[in-house]
Tab-separated table of C-alpha atoms in Angstrom:
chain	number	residue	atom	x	y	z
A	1	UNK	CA	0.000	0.000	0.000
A	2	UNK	CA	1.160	3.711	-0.445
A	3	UNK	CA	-0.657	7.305	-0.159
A	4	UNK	CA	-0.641	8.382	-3.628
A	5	UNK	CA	-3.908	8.466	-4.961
A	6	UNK	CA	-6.358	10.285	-7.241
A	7	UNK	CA	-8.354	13.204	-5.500
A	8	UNK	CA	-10.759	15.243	-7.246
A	9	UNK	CA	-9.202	13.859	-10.456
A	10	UNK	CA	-5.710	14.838	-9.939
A	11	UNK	CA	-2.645	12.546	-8.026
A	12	UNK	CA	-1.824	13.449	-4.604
A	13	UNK	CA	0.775	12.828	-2.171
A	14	UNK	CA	-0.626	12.109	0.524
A	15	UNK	CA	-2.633	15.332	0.769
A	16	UNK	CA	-0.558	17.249	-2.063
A	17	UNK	CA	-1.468	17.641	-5.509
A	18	UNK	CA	1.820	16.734	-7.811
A	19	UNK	CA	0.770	19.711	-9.868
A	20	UNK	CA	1.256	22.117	-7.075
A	21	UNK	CA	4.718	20.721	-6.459
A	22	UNK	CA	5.455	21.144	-9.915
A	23	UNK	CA	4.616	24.195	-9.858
A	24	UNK	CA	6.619	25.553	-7.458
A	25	UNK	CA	9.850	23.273	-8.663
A	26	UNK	CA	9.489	22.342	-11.913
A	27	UNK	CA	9.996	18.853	-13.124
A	28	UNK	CA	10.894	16.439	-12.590
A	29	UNK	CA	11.538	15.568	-9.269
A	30	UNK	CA	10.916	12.821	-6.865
A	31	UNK	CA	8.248	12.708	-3.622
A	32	UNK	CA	8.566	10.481	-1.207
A	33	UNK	CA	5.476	9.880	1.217
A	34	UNK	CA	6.471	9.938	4.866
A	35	UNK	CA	3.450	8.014	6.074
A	36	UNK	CA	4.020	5.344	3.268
A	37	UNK	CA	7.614	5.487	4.694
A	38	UNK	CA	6.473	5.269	8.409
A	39	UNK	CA	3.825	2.821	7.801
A	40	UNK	CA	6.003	-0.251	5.719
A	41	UNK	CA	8.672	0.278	8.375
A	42	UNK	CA	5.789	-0.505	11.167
A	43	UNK	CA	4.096	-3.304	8.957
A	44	UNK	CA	7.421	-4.841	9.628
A	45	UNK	CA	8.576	-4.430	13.268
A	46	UNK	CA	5.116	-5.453	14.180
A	47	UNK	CA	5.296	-8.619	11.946
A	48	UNK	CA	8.774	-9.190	13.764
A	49	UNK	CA	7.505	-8.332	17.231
A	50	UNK	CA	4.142	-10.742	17.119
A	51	UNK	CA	5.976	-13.901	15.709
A	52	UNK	CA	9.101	-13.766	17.518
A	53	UNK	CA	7.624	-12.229	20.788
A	54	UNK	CA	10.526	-13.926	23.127
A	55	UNK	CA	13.249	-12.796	20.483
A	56	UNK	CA	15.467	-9.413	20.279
A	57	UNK	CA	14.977	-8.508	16.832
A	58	UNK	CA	16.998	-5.358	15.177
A	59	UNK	CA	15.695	-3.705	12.504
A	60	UNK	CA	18.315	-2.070	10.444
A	61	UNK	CA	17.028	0.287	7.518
A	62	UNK	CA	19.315	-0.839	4.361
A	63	UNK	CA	20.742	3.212	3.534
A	64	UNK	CA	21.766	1.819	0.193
A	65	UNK	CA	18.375	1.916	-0.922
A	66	UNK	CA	17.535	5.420	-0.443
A	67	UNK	CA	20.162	7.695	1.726
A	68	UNK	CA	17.860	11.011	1.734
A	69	UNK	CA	19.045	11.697	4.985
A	70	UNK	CA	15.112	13.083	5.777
A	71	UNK	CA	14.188	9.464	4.980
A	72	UNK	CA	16.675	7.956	7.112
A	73	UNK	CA	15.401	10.431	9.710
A	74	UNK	CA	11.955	9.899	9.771
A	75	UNK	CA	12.782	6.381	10.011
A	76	UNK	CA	15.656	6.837	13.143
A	77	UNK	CA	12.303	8.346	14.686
A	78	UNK	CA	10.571	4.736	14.641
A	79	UNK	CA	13.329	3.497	16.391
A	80	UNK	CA	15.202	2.009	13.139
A	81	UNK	CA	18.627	1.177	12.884
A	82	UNK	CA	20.656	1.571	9.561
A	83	UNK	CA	22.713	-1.145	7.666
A	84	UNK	CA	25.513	0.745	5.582
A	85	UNK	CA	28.050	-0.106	2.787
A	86	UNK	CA	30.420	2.580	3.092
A	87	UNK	CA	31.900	5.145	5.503
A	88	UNK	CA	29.308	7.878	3.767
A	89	UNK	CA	26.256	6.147	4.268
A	90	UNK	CA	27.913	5.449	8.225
A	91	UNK	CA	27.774	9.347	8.150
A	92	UNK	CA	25.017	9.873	6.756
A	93	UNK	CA	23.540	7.617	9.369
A	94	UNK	CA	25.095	9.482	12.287
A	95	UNK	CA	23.659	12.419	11.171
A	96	UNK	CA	20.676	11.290	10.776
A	97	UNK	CA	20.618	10.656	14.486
A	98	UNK	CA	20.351	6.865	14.406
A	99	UNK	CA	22.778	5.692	17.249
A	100	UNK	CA	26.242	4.039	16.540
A	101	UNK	CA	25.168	1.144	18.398
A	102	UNK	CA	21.984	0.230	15.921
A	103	UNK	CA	25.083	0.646	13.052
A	104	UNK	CA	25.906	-2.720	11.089
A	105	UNK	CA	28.650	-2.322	8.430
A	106	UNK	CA	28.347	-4.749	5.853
A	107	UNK	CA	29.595	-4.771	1.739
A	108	UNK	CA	32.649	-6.839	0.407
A	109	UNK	CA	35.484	-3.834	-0.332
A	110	UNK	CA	35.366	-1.954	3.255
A	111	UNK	CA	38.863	-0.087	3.665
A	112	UNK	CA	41.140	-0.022	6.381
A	113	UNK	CA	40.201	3.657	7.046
A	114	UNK	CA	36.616	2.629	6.987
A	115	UNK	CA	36.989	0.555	9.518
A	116	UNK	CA	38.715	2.922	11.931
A	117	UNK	CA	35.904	5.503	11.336
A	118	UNK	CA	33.489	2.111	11.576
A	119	UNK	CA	35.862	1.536	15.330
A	120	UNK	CA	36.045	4.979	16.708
A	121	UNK	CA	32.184	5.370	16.062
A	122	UNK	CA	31.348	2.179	17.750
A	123	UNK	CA	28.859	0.705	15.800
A	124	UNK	CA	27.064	-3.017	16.481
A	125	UNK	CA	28.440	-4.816	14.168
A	126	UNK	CA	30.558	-5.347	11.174
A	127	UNK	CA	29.560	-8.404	8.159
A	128	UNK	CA	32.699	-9.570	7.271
A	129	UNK	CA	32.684	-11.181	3.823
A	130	UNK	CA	36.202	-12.534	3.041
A	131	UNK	CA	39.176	-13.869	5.098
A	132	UNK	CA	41.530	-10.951	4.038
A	133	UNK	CA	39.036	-8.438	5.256
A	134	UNK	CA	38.773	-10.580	8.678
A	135	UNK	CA	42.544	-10.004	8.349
A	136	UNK	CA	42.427	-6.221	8.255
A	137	UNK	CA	39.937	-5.253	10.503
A	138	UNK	CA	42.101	-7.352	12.981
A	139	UNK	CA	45.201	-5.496	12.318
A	140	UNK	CA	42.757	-2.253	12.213
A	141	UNK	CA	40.912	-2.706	15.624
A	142	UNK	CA	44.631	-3.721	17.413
A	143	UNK	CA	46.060	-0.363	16.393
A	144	UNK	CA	43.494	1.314	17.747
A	145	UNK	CA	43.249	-0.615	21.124
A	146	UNK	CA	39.680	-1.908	19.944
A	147	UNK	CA	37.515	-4.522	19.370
A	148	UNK	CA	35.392	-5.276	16.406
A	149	UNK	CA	31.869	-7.628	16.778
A	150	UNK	CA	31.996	-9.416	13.848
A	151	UNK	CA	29.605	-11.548	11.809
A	152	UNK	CA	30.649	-13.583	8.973
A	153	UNK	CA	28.901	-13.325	6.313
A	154	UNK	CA	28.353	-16.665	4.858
A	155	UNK	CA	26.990	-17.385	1.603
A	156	UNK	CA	24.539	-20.594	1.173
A	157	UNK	CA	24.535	-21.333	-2.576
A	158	UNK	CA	20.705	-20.450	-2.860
A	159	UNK	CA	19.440	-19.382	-6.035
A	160	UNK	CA	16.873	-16.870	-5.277
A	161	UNK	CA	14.877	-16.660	-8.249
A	162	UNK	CA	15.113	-12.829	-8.812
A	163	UNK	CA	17.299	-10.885	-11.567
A	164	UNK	CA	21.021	-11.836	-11.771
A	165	UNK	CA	22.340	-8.632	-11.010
A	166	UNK	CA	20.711	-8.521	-7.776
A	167	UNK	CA	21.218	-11.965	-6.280
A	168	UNK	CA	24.063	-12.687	-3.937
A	169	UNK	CA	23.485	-15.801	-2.312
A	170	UNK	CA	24.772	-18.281	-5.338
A	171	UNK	CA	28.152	-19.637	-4.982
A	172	UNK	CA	28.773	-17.658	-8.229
A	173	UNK	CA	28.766	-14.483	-6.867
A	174	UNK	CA	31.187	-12.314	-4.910
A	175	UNK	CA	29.181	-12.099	-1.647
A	176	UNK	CA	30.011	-13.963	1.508
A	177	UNK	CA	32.338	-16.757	2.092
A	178	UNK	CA	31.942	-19.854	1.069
A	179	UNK	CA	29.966	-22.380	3.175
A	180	UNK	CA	32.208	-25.512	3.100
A	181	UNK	CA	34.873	-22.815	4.378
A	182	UNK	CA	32.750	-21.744	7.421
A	183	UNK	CA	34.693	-23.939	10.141
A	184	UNK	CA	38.006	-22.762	9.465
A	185	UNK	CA	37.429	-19.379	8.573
A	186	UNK	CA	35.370	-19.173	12.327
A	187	UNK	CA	38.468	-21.081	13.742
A	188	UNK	CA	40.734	-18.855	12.454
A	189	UNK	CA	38.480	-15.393	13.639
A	190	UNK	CA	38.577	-16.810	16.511
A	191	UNK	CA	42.688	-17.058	17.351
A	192	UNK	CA	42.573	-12.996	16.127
A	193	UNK	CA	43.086	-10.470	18.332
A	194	UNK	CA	40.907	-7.646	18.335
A	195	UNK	CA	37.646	-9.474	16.620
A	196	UNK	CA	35.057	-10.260	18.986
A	197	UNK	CA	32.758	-13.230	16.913
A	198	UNK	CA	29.320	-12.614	17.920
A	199	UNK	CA	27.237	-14.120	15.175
A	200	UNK	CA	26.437	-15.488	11.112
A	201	UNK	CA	25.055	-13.066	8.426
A	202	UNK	CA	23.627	-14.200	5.675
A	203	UNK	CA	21.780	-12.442	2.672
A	204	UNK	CA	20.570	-13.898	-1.094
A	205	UNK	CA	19.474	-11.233	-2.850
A	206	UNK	CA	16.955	-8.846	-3.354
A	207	UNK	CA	12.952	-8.202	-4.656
A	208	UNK	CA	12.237	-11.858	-3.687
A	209	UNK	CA	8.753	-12.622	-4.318
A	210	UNK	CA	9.181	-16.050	-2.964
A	211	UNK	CA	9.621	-17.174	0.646
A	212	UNK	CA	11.264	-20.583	-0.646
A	213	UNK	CA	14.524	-19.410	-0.728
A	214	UNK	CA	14.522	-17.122	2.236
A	215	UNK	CA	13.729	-20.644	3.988
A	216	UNK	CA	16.293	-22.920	2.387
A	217	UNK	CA	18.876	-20.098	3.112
A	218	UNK	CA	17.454	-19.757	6.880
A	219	UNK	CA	17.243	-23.697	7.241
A	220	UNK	CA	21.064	-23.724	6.570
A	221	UNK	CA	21.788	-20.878	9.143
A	222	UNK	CA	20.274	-22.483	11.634
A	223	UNK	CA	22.265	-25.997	10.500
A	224	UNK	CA	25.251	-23.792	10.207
A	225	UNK	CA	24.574	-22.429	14.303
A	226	UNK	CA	24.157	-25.728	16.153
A	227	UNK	CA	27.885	-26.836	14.177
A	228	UNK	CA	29.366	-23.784	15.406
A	229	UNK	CA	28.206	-24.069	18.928
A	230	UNK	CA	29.536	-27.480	19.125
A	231	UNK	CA	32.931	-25.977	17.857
A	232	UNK	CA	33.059	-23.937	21.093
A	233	UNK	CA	31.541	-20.772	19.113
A	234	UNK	CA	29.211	-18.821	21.164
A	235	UNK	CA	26.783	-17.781	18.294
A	236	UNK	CA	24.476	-15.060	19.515
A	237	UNK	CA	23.140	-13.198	16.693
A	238	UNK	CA	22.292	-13.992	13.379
A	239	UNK	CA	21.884	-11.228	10.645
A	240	UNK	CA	18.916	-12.297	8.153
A	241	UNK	CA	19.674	-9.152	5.397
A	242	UNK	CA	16.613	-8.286	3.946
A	243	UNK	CA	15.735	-9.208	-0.026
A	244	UNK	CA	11.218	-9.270	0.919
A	245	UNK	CA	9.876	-7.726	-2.679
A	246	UNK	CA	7.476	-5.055	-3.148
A	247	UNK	CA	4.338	-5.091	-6.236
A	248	UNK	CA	5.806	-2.715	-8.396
A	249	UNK	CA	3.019	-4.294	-11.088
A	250	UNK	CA	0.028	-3.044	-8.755
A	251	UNK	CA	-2.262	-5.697	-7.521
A	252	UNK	CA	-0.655	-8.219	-10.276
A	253	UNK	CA	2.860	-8.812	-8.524
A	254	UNK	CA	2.147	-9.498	-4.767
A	255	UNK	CA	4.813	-10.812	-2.967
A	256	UNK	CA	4.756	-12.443	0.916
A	257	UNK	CA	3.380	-10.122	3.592
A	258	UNK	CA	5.514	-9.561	6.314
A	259	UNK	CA	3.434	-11.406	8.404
A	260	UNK	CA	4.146	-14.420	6.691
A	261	UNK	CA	7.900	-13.714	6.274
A	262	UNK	CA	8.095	-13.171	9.746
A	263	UNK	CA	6.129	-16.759	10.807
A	264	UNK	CA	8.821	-18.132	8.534
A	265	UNK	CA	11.598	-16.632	10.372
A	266	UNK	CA	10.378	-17.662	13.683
A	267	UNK	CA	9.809	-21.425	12.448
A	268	UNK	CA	13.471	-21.661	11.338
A	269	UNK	CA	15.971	-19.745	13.683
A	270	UNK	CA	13.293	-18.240	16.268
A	271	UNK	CA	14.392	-21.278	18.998
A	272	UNK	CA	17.825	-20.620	19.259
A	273	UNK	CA	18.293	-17.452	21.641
A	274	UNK	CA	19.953	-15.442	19.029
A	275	UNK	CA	19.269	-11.544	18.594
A	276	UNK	CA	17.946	-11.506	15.143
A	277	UNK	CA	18.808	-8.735	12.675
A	278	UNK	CA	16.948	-7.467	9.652
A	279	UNK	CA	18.283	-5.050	6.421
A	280	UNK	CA	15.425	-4.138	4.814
A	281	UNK	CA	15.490	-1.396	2.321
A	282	UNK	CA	13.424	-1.827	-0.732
A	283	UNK	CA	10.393	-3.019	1.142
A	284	UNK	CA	9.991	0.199	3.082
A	285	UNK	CA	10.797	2.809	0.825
A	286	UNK	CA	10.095	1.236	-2.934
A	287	UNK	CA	6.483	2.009	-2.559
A	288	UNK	CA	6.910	5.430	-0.595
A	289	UNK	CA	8.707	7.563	-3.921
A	290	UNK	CA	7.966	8.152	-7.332
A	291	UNK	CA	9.244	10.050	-10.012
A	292	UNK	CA	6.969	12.673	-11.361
A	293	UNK	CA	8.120	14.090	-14.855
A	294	UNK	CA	6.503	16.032	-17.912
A	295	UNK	CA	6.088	14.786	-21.260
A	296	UNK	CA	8.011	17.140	-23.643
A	297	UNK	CA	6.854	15.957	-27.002
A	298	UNK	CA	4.530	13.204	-28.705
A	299	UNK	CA	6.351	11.486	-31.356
A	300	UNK	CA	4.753	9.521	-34.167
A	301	UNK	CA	7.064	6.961	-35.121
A	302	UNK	CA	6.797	4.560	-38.016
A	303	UNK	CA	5.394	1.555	-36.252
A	304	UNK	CA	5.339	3.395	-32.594
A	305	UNK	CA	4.325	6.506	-30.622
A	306	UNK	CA	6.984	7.917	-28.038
A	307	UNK	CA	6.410	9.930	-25.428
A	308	UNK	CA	9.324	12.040	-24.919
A	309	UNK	CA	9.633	13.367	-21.109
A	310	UNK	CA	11.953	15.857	-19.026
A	311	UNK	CA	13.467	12.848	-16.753
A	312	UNK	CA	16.065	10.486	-18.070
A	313	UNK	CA	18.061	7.628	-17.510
A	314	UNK	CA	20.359	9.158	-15.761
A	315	UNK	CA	16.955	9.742	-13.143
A	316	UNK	CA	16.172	6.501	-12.746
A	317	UNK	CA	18.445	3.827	-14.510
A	318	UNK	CA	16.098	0.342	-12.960
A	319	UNK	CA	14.618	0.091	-16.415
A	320	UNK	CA	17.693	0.017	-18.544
A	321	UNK	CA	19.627	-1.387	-15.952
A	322	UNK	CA	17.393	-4.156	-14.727
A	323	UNK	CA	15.066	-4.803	-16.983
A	324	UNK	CA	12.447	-3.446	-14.162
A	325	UNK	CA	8.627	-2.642	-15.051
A	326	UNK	CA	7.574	0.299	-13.438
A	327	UNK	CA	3.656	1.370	-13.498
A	328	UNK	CA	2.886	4.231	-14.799
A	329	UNK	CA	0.039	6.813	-13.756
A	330	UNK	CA	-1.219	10.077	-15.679
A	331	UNK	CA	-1.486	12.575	-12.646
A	332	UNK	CA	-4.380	14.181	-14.570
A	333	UNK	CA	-6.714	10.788	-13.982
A	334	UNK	CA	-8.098	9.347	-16.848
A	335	UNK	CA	-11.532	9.776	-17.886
A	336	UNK	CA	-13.754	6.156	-18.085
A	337	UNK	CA	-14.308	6.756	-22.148
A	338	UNK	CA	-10.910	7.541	-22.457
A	339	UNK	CA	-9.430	5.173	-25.288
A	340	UNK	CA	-6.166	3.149	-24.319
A	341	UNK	CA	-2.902	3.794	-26.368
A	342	UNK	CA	0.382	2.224	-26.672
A	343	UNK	CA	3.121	4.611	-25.803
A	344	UNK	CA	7.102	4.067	-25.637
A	345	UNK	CA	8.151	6.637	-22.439
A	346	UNK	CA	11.731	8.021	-22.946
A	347	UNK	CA	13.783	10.532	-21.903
A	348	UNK	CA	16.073	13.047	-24.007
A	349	UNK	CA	19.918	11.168	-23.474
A	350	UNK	CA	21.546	10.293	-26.288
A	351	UNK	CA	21.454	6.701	-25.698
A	352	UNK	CA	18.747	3.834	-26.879
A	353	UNK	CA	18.453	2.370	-23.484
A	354	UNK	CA	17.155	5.720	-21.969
A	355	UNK	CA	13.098	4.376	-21.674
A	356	UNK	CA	10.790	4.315	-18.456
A	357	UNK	CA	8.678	1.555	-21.132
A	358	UNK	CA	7.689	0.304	-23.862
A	359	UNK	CA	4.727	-0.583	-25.608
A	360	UNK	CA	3.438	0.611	-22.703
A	361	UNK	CA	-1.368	0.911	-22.587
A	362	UNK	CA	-2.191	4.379	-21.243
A	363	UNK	CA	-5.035	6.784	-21.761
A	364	UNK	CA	-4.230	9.765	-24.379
A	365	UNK	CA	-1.265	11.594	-22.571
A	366	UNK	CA	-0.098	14.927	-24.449
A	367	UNK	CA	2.574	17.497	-24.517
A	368	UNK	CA	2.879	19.382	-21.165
A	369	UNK	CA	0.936	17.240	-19.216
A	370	UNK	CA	2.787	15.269	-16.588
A	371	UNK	CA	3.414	10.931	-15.252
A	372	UNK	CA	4.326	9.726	-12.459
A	373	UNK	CA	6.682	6.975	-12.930
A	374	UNK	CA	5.393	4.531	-9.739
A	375	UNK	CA	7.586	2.391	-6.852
A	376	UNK	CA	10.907	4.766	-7.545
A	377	UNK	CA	11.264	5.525	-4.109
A	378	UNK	CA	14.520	2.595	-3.772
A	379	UNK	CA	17.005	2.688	-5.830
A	380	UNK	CA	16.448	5.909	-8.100
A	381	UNK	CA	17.557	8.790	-6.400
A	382	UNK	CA	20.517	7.307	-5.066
A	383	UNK	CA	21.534	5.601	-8.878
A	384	UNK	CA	21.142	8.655	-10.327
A	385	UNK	CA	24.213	10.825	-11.901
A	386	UNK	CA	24.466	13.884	-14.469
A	387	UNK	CA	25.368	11.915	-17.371
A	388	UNK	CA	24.663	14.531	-20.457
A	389	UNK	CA	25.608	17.380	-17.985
A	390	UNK	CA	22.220	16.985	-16.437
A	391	UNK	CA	21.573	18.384	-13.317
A	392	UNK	CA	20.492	16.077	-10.319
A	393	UNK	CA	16.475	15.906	-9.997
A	394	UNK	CA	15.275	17.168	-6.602
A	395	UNK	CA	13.446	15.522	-3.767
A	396	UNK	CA	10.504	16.186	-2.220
A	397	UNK	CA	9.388	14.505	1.045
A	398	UNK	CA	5.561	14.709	1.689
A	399	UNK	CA	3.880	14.967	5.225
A	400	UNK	CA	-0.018	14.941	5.292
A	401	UNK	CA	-0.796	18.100	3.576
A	402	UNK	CA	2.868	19.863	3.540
A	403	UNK	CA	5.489	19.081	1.738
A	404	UNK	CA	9.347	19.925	1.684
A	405	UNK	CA	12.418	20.198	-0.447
A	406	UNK	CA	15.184	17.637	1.085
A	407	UNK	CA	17.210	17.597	-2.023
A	408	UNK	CA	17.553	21.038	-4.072
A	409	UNK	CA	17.413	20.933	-8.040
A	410	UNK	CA	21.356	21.812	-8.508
A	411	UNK	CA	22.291	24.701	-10.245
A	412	UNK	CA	24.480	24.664	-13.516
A	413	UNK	CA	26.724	26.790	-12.600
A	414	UNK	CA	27.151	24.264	-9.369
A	415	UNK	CA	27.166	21.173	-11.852
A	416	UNK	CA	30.110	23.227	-14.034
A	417	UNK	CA	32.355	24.433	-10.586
A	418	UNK	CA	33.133	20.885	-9.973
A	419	UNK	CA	35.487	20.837	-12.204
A	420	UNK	CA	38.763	22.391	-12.176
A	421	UNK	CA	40.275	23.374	-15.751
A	422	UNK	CA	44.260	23.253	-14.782
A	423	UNK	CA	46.504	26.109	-15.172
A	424	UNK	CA	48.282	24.851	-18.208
A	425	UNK	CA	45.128	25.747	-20.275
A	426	UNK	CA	45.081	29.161	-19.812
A	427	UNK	CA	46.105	30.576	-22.906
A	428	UNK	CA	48.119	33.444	-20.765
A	429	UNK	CA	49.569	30.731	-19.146
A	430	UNK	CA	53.483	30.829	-18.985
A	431	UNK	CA	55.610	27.876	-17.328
A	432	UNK	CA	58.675	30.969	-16.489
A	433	UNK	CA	56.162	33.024	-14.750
């Protein structure tokens, strides 16, 4: 469920009309819905809290999915922690005002001055994916007199039965270590000084649709658990990373309900008197953003009809990138005898993978009026660059019947002073002066 619907014929957020957002910034830009964003993050601790009632459970807001730090805010307010991927979403974080010690650090390529910030801060936990990296934060956390909790990440060779480039619990790809290595790679952690070895992390992917593999992976983690205890490892948490899918086809792509993802997790690891943590990212804010743009032109084609509009790939790369189906809404709503078209909605970069769809059915849509591209609220504004010397789009974050800029439209001359034309170019320039 989110809050943007049709009111008195026009699309709202929440209780805004896109038009008067438009008019005030132009287009495009994304809105985010802070009760969508409040209520999916709720949905799930409440799931969490009724099926594992016995069980300390962490929820830990994946950043990577959308690092507005209002979003992250209004999320630290619920009580959420944050999982991170790089010193700059650890800051952003922090600032934020979500509490080092709600922090987990995970991501395969952490540096050794990551993990100092990571020490000094004192977050809960880092993933550790690789033996080198256990290595390194060992040699890290000594210098500084510290002690990291650590997790190894482990990964289970489950196929997850979502898009390749977003699966990362096959033995095929880079994530994790591998799980006939487990037992040494825990023996070894645990001879290191400066590595405290609190737990297992696991994660297979993400917009699962399926619990199937979420329970073959969790089966194995709690397998993997009772073989470590008997090693002499005092397991006590066990990070579940997040993956749980969101409709982005409407009422046509449903996926589990939290409910039933958290009955799941209870039947497999709820028994073992492990803190449980959770990194869920596209499931709370997916839903809560969209990208609202205007079409430019209509252009007849030979055998199609394009829609050209003011966003780009460079906006929102999930359809070029993934292959990802986004729905589509005129904000001006449709009228019932409207007839149904076939459009093609692209952008103006030069490139033929810059489309929102394709032979896509939608009422008449003409110049000047404006879409909203639908479930854009993970992994859009974050993915987006200036590729064609485009500025950044802003962000808007909606609140009942207010609404607020958290991320200004750029100006060009801001895009153009990031760059630094050397000396040497000058034509006065003079090597003897």
């Amino acid at each position: 469920m989110h809050h943007f619907q049709y009111q008195g014929g026009v699309l709202h957020a929440e209780n805004v009309p896109l038009p008067a957002i438009a008019a005030r910034i132009g287009t495009p830009f994304y809105c985010y819905s802070a009760a969508t964003l409040e209520r999916h993050y709720q949905i799930f601790a409440q799931a969490l809290a009724q099926a594992c009632p016995d069980t300390n459970t962490l929820i830990c807001y994946s950043v990577k999915a959308n690092s507005n730090l209002a979003v992250i805010a209004t999320l630290a307010r619920l009580g959420a922690g944050a999982d991170i991927v790089s010193e700059g979403e650890l800051r952003r974080a922090l600032a934020a005002g979500i509490p080092p010690e709600k922090i987990v650090f995970s991501g395969v390529g952490k540096t050794a001055a990551e993990m100092r910030f990571a020490l000094e801060t004192g977050i809960h936990q880092f993933n550790v994916e690789s033996e080198p990296e256990l290595e390194l934060l060992s040699r890290t956390a000594t210098e500084l007199g510290a002690t990291a909790s650590v997790a190894l990440r482990l990964n289970p060779d489950i196929d997850p039965g979502t898009h390749e480039k977003i699966s990362t619990g096959k033995a095929e790809n880079k994530f994790g270590i591998a799980w006939r290595d487990a037992r040494k790679v825990y023996a070894r952690a645990r001879d290191l000084p400066g590595i405290d070895l609190v737990g297992i992390d696991v994660h297979i992917g993400s917009q699962l649709t399926d619990l199937a593999p979420f329970e073959a992976a969790f089966r194995r983690v709690r397998a993997m658990v009772e073989t470590l205890r008997g090693d002499g490892h005092p397991i006590t948490r066990i990070d579940l990373g997040g993956g749980l899918g969101i409709p982005y086809r409407g009422d046509n792509d449903i996926p589990p309900h939290p409910d039933e993802y958290a009955a799941m997790v209870n039947r497999c690891v709820g028994d073992l008197g492990c803190e449980l943590l959770f990194e869920p990212g596209r499931m709370i804010a997916g839903n809560a953003g969209i990208l609202v743009t205007s079409v430019i032109y209509e252009k007849h084609g030979t055998d199609k009809t394009f829609l050209i509009v003011d966003a780009a790939m460079n906006d929102l790369i999930r359809p070029t990138l993934y292959e990802a189906w986004h729905d589509i809404w005129p904000v001006r709503a449709p009228a019932p005898s409207d007839p149904t078209l076939s459009y093609d909605i692209v952008g103006p970069v030069c490139e033929s993978g810059d489309f929102f769809a394709k032979a896509r059915p939608l009422p008449p849509i003409k110049a000047g009026e404006m879409i909203a591209i639908m479930s854009a609220g993970a992994y859009g504004a974050v993915q987006a660059s200036t590729y064609n010397t485009r500025p950044l789009v802003p962000e808007i974050l909606v609140k009942g019947d207010e609404f607020a800029v958290i991320r200004a439209r750029p100006t060009y001359d801001a895009l153009l002073k990031q760059d630094n034309i050397p000396a040497w170019l000058d034509p006065a320039y003079s090597p003897d002066r």
